[in-house]
PDB file of C-alpha atoms and ligand atoms in Angstrom:
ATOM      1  CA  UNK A 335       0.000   0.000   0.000  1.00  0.00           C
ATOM      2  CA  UNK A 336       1.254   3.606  -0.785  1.00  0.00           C
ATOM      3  CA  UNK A 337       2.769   5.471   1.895  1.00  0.00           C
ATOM      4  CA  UNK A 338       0.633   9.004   2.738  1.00  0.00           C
ATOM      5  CA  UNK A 339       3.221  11.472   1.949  1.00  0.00           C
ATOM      6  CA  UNK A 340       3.459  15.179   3.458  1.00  0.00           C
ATOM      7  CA  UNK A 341       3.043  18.257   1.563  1.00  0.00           C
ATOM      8  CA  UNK A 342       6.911  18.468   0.848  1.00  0.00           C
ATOM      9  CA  UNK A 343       7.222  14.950  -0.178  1.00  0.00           C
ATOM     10  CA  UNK A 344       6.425  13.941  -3.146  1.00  0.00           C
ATOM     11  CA  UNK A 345       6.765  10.163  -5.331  1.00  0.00           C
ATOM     12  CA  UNK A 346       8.857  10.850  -8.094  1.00  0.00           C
ATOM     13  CA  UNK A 347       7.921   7.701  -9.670  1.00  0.00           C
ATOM     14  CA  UNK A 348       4.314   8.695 -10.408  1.00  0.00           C
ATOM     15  CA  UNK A 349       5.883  12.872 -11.188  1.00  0.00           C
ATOM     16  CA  UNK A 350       8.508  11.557 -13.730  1.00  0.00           C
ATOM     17  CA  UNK A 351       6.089   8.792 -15.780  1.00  0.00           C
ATOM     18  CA  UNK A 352       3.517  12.145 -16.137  1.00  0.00           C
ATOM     19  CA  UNK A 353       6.449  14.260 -16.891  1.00  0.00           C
ATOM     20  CA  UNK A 354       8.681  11.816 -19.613  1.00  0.00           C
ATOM     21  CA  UNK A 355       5.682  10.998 -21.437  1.00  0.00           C
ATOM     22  CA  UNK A 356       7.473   6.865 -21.842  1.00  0.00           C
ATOM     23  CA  UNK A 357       7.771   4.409 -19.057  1.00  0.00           C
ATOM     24  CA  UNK A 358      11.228   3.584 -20.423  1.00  0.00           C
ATOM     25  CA  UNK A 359      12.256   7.420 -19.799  1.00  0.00           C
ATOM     26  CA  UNK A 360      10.357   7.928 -16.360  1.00  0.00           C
ATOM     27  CA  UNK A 361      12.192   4.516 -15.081  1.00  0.00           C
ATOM     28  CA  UNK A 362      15.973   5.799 -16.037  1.00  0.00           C
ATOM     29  CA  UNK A 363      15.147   9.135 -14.159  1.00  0.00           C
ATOM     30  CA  UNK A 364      13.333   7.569 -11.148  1.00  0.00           C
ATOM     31  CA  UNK A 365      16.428   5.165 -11.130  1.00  0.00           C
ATOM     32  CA  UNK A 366      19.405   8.174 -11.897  1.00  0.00           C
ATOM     33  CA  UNK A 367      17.658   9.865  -8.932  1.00  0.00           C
ATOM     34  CA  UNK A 368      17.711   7.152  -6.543  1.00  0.00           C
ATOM     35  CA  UNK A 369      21.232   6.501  -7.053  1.00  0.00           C
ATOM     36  CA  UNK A 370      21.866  10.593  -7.172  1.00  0.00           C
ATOM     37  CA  UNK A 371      20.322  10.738  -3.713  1.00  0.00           C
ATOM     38  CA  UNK A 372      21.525   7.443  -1.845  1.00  0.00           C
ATOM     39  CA  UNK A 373      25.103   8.727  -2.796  1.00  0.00           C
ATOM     40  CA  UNK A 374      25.924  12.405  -0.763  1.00  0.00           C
ATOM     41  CA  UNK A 375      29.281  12.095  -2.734  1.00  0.00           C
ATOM     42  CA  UNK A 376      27.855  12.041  -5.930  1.00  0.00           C
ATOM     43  CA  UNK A 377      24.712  14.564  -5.078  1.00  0.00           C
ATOM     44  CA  UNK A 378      27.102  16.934  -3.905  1.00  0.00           C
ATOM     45  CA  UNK A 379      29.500  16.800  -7.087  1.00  0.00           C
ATOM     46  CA  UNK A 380      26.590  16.994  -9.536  1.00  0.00           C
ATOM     47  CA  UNK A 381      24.758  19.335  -7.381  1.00  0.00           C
ATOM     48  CA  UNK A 382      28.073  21.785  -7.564  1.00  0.00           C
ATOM     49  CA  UNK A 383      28.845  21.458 -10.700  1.00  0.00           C
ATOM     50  CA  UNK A 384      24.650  22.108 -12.323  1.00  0.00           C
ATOM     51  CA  UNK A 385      24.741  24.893 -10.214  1.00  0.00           C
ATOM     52  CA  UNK A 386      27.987  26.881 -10.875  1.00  0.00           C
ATOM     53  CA  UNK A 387      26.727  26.359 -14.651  1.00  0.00           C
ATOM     54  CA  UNK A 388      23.476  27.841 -13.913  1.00  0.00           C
ATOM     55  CA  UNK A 389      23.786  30.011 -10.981  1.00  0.00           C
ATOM     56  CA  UNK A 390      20.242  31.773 -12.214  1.00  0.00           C
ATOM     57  CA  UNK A 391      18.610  28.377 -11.165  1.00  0.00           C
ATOM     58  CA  UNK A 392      16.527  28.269 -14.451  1.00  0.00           C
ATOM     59  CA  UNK A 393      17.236  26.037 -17.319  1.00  0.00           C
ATOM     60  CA  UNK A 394      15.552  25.150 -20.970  1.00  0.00           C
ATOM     61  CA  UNK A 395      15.472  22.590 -23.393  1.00  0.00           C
ATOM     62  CA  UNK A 396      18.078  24.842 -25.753  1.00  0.00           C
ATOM     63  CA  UNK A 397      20.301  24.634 -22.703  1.00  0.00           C
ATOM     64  CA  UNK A 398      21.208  21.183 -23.967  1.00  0.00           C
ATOM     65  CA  UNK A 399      24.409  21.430 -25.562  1.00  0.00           C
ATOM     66  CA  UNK A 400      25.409  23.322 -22.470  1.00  0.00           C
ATOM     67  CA  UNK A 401      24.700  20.639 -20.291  1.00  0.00           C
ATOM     68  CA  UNK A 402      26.798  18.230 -22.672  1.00  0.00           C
ATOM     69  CA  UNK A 403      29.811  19.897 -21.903  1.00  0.00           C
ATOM     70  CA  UNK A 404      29.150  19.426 -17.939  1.00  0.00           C
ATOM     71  CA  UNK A 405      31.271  16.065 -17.706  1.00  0.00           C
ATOM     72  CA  UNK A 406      29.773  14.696 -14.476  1.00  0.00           C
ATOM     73  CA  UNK A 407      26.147  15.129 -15.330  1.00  0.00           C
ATOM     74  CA  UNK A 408      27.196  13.263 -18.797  1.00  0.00           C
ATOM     75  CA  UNK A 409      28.899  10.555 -16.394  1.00  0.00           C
ATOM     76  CA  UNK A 410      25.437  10.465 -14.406  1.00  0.00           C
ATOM     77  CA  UNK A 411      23.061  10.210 -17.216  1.00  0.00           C
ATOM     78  CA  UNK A 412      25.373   7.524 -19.243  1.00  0.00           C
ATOM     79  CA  UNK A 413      25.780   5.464 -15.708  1.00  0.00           C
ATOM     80  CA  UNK A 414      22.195   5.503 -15.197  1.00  0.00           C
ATOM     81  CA  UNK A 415      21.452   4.582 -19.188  1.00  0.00           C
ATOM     82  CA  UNK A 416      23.625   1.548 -18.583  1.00  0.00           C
ATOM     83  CA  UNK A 417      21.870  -0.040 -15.463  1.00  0.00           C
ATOM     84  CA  UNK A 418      18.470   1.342 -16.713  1.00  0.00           C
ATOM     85  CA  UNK A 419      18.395  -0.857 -19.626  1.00  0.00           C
ATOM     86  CA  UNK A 420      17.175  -4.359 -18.719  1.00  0.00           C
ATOM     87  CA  UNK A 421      16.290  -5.817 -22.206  1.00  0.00           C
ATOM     88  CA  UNK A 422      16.517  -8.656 -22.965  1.00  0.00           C
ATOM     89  CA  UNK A 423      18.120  -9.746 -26.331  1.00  0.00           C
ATOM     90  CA  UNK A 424      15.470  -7.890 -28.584  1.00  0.00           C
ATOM     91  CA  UNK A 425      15.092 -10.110 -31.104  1.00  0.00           C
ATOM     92  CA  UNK A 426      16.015 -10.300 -35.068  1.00  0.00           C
ATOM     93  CA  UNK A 427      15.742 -13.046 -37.405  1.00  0.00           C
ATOM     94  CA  UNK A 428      18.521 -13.912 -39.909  1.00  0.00           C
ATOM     95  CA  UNK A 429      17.551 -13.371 -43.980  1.00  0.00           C
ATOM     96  CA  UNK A 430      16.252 -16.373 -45.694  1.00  0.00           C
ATOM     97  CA  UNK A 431      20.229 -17.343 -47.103  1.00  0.00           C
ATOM     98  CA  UNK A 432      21.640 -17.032 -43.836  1.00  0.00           C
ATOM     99  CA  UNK A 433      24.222 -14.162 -42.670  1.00  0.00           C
ATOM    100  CA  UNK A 434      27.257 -13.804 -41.346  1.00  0.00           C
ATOM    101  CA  UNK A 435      28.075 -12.214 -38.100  1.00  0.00           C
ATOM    102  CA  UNK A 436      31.157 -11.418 -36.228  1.00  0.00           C
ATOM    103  CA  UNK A 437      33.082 -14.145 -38.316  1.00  0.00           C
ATOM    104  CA  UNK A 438      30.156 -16.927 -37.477  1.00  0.00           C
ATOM    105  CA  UNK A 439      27.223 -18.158 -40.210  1.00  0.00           C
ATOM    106  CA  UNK A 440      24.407 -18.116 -38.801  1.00  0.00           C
ATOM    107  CA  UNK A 441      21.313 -19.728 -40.641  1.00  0.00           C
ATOM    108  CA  UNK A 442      18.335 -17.999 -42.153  1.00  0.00           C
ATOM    109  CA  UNK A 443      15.468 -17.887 -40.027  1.00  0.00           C
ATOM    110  CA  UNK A 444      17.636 -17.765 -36.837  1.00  0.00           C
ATOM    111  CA  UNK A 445      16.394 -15.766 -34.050  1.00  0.00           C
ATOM    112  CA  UNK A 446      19.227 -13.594 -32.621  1.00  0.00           C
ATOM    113  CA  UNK A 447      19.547 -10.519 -30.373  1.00  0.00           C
ATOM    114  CA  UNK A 448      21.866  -8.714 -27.793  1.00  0.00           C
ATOM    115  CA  UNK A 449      21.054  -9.256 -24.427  1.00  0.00           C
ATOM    116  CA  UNK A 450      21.827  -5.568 -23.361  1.00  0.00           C
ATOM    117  CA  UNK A 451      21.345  -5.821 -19.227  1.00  0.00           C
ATOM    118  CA  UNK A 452      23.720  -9.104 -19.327  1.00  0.00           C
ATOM    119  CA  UNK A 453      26.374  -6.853 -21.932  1.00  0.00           C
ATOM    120  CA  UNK A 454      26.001  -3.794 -19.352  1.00  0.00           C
ATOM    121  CA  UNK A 455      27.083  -6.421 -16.653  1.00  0.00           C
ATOM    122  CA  UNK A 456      29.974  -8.154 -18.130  1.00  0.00           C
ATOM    123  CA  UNK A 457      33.275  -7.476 -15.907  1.00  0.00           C
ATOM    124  CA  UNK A 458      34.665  -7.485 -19.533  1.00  0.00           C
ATOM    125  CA  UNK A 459      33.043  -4.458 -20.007  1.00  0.00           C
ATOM    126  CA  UNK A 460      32.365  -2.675 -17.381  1.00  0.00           C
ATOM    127  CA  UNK A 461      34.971  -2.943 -14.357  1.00  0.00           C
ATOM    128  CA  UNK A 462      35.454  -2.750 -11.291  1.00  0.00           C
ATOM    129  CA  UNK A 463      32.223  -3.675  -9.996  1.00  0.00           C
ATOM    130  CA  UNK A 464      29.975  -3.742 -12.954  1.00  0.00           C
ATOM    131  CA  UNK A 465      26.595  -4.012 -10.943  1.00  0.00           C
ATOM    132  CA  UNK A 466      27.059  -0.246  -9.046  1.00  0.00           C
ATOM    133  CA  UNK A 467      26.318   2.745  -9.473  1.00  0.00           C
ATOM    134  CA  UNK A 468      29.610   4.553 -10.111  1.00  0.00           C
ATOM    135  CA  UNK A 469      29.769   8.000 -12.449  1.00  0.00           C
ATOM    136  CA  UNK A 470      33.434   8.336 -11.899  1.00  0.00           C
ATOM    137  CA  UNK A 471      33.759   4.798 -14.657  1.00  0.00           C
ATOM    138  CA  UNK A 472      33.036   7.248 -17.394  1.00  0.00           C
ATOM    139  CA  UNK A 473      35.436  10.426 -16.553  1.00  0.00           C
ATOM    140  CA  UNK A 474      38.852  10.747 -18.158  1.00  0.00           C
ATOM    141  CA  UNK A 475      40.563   9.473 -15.246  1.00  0.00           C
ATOM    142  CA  UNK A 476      38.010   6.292 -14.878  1.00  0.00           C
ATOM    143  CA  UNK A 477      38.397   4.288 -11.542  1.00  0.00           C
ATOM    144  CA  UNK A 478      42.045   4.188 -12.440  1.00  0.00           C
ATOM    145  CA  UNK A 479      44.367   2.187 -14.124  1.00  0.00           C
ATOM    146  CA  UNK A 480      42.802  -1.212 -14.741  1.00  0.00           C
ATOM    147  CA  UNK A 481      39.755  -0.266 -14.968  1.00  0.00           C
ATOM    148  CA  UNK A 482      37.345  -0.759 -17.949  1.00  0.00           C
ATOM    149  CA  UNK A 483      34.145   1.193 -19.380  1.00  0.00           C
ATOM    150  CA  UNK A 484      33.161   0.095 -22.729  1.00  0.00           C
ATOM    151  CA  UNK A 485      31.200   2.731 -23.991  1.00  0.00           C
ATOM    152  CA  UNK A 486      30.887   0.361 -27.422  1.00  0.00           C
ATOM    153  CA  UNK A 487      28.963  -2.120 -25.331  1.00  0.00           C
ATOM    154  CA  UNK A 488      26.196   0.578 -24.610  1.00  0.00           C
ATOM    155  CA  UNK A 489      22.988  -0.997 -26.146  1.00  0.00           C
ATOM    156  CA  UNK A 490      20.721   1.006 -24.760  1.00  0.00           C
ATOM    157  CA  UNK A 491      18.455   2.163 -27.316  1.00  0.00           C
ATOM    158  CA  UNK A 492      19.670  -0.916 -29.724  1.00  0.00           C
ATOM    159  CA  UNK A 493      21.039  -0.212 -33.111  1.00  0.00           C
ATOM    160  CA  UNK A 494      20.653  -0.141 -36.617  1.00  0.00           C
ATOM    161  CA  UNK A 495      17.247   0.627 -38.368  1.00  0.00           C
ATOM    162  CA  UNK A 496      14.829  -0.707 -35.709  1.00  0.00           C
ATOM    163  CA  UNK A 497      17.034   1.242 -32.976  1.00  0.00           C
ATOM    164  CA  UNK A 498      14.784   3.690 -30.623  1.00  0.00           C
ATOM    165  CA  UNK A 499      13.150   6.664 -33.004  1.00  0.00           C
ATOM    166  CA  UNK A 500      12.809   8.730 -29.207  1.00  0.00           C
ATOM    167  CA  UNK A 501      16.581   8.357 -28.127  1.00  0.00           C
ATOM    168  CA  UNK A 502      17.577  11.748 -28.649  1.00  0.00           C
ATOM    169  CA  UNK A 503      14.041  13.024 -27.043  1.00  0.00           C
ATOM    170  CA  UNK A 504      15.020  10.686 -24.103  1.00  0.00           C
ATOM    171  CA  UNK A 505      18.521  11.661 -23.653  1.00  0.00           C
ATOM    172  CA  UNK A 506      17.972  15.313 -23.495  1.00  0.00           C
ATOM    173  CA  UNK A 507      14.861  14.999 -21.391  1.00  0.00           C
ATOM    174  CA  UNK A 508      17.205  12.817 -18.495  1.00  0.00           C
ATOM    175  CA  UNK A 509      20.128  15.607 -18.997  1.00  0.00           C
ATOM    176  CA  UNK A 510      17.321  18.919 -18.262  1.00  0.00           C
ATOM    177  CA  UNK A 511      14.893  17.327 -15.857  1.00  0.00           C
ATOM    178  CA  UNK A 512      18.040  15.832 -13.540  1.00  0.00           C
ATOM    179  CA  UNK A 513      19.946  19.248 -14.006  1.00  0.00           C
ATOM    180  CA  UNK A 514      17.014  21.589 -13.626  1.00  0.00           C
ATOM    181  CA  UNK A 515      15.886  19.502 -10.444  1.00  0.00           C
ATOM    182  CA  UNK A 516      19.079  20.375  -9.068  1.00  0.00           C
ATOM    183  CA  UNK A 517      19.573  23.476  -9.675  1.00  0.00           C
ATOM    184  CA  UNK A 518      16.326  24.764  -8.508  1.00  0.00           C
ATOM    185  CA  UNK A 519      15.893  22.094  -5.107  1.00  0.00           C
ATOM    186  CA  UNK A 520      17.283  20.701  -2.261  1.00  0.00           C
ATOM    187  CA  UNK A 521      16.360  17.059  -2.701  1.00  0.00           C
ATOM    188  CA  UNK A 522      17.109  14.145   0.129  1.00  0.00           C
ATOM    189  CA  UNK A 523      15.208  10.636   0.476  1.00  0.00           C
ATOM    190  CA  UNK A 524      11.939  10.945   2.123  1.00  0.00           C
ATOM    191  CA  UNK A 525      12.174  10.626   6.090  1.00  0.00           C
ATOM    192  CA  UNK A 526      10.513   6.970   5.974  1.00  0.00           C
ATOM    193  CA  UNK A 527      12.531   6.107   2.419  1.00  0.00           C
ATOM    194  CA  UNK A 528      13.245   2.077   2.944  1.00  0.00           C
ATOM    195  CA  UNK A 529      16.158   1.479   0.793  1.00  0.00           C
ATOM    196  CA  UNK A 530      16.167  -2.666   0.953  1.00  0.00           C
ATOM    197  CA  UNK A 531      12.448  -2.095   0.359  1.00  0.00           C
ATOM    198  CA  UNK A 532      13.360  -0.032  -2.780  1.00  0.00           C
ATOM    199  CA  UNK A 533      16.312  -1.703  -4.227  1.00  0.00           C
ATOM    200  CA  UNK A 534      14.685  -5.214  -3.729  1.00  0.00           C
ATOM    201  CA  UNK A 535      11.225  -3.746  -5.418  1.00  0.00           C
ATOM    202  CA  UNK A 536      13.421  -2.687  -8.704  1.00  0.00           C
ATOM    203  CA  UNK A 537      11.978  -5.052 -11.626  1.00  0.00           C
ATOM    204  CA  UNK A 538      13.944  -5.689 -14.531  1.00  0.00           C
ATOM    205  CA  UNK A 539      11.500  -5.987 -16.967  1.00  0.00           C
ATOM    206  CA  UNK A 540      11.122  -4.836 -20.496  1.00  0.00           C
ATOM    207  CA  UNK A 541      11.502  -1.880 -19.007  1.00  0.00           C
ATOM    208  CA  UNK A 542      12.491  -1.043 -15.346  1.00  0.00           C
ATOM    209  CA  UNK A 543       9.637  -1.030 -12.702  1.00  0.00           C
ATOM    210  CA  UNK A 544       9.476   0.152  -9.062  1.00  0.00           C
ATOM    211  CA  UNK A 545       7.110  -1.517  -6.604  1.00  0.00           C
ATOM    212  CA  UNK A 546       8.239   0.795  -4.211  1.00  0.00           C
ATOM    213  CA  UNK A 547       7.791   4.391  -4.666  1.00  0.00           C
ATOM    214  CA  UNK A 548      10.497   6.621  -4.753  1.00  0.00           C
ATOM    215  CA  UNK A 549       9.792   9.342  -1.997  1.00  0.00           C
ATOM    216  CA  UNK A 550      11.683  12.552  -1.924  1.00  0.00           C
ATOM    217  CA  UNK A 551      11.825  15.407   0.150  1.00  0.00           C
ATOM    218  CA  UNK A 552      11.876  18.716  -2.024  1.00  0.00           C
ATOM    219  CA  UNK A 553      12.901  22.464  -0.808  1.00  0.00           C
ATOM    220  CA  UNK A 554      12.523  25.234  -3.496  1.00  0.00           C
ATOM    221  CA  UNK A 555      16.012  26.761  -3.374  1.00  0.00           C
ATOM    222  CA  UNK A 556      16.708  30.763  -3.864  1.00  0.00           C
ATOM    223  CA  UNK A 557      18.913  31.401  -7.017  1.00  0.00           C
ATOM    224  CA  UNK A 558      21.629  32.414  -4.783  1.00  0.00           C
ATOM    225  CA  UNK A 559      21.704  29.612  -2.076  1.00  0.00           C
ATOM    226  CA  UNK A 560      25.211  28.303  -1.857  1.00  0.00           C
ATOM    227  CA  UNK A 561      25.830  24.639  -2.664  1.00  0.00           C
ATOM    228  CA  UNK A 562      26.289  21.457  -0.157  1.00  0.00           C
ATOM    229  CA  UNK A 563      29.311  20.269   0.193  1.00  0.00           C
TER     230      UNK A 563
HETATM  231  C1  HEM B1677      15.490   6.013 -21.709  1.00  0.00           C
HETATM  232  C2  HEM B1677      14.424   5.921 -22.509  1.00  0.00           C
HETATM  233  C3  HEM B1677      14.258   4.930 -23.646  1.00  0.00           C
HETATM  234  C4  HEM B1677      14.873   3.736 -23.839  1.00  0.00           C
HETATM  235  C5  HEM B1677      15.901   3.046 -22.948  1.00  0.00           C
HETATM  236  C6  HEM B1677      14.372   3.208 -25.101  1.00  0.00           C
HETATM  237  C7  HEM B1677      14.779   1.997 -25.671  1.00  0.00           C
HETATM  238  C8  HEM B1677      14.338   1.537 -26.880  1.00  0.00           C
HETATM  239  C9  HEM B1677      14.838   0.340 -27.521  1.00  0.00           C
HETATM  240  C10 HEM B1677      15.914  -0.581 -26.969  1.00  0.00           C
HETATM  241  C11 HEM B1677      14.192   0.198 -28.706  1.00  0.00           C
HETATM  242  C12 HEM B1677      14.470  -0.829 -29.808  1.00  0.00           C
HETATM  243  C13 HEM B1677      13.647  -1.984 -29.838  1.00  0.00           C
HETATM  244  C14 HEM B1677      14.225  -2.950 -30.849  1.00  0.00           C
HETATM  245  O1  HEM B1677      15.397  -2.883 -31.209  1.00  0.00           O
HETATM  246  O2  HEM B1677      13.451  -3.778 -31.296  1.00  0.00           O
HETATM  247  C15 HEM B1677      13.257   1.288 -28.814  1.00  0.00           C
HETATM  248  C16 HEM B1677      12.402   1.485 -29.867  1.00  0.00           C
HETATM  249  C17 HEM B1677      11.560   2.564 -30.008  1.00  0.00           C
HETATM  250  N1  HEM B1677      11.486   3.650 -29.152  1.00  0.00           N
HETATM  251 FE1  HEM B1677      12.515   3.902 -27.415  1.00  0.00          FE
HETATM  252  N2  HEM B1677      13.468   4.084 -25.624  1.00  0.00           N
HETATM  253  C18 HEM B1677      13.360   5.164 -24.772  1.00  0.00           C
HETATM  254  C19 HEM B1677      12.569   6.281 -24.923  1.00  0.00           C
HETATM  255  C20 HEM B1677      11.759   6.509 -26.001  1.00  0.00           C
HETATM  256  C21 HEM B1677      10.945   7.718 -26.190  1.00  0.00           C
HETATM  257  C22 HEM B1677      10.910   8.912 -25.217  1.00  0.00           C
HETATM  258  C23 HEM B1677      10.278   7.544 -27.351  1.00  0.00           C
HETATM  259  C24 HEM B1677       9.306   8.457 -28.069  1.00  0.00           C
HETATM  260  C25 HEM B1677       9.074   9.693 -27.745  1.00  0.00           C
HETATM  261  C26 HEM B1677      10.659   6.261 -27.916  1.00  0.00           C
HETATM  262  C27 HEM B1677      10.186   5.731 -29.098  1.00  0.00           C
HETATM  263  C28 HEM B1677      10.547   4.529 -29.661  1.00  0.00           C
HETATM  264  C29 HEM B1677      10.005   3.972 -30.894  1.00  0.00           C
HETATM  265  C30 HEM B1677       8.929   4.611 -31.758  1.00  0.00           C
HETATM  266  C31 HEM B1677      10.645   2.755 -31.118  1.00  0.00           C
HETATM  267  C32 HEM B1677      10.421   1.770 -32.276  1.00  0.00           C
HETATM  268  C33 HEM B1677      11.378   2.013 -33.415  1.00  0.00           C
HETATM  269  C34 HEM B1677      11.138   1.057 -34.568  1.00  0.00           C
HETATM  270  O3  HEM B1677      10.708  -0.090 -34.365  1.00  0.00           O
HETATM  271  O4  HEM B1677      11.416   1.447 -35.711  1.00  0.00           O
HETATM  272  N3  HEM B1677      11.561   5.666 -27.073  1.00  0.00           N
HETATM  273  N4  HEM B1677      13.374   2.111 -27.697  1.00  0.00           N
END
């Protein structure tokens, strides 16, 4: 049953699937955010760094290319695009003569696909530990040394001519609601937030589903208001 929330609360699950108009778009962001608050490291990086880009606290959809250039919100939304994708191999069927891929016939009539969630998970591509949450993977510096992050292996949105038509739409919608969020609140995890009770509710699905809201507390900040830290 659905927690009653008070007035400054509010369940961002329910807020984000209105707002991203695709349940694929309102799962990354309920997912980035979860991750964004659980962590006060990374909150109070990306929180910094939105806000000494936009110290007027207001931000449009032309801001976009702006908020490319910000390397840790890029590092954010690409970190939550990678564990926010729990497909399955979508399938594709090989031409009637058969076709060769990566060096191997494969029959016609075949059913093949790329597992994308088991790809994002591979310790070949994605290391160390493959199944956090962890921005820093996709900075210059990585997580040092030996460390790996594939961007190649990103199969988010698929490929090729049946690849997703809204991928653009949903990138720049995760890179202006996540940075104008933050640039214009305080956010922290609702008072009663139950984070086994979350984490353990995430389905992987076609898409990724919460059975446990998301509950955030939310204070309007002034343009001025100095950042955490
Ligand atoms: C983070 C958000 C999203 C993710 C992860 C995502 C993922 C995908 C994937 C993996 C496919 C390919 C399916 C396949 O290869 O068979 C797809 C197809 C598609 N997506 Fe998305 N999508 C997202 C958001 C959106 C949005 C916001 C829209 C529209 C506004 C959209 C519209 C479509 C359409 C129309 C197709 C079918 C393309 C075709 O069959 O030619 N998607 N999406």
């Amino acid at each position: 049953m659905q927690e009653e929330l008070s007035e400054t609360e509010l369940n961002l699950d329910v807020l984000f699937a209105i707002q991203a108009g695709s349940d694929t778009t309102s799962g990354v962001l309920t997912l980035s955010l979860y991750h964004i608050l659980a962590n006060a490291k990374v909150y109070t990086r990306l929180a910094n760094e939105v806000r000494d880009a936009f110290p007027s606290g207001y931000i449009t959809a032309d801001d976009h290319p702006r908020l490319l250039q910000l390397p840790y919100l890029s590092s954010v939304v690409t970190e939550a695009l990678r564990l926010g994708s729990p497909f399955p191999g979508l399938p594709r069927v090989a031409p009637k003569d058969g076709i060769v891929i990566d060096g191997m016939f494969i029959p016609g009539g075949t059913i093949v696909g790329v597992p994308a969630w088991a790809q994002h998970m591979s310790p070949d591509n994605f290391w160390p530990d493959p199944e956090r949450f962890v921005p820093e993977r996709w900075l210059d510096e990585g997580q040092g040394t030996d460390s790996i992050a594939n961007k190649n292996a990103i199969m988010t949105f698929s490929s090729g001519p049946f690849g997703c038509l809204g991928k653009a739409l949903a990138i720049k919608e995760l890179y202006v609601v996540i940075a104008q969020l933050l640039v214009s609140c305080d956010l922290t995890l609702g008072p009663k937030f139950d984070h086994k009770q979350f984490y353990h509710g995430i389905k992987n699905m076609r898409t990724t589903i919460f059975t446990y809201p998301l509950t955030v507390s939310v204070a309007i900040r002034d343009a001025d208001d100095t950042p955490r830290g």
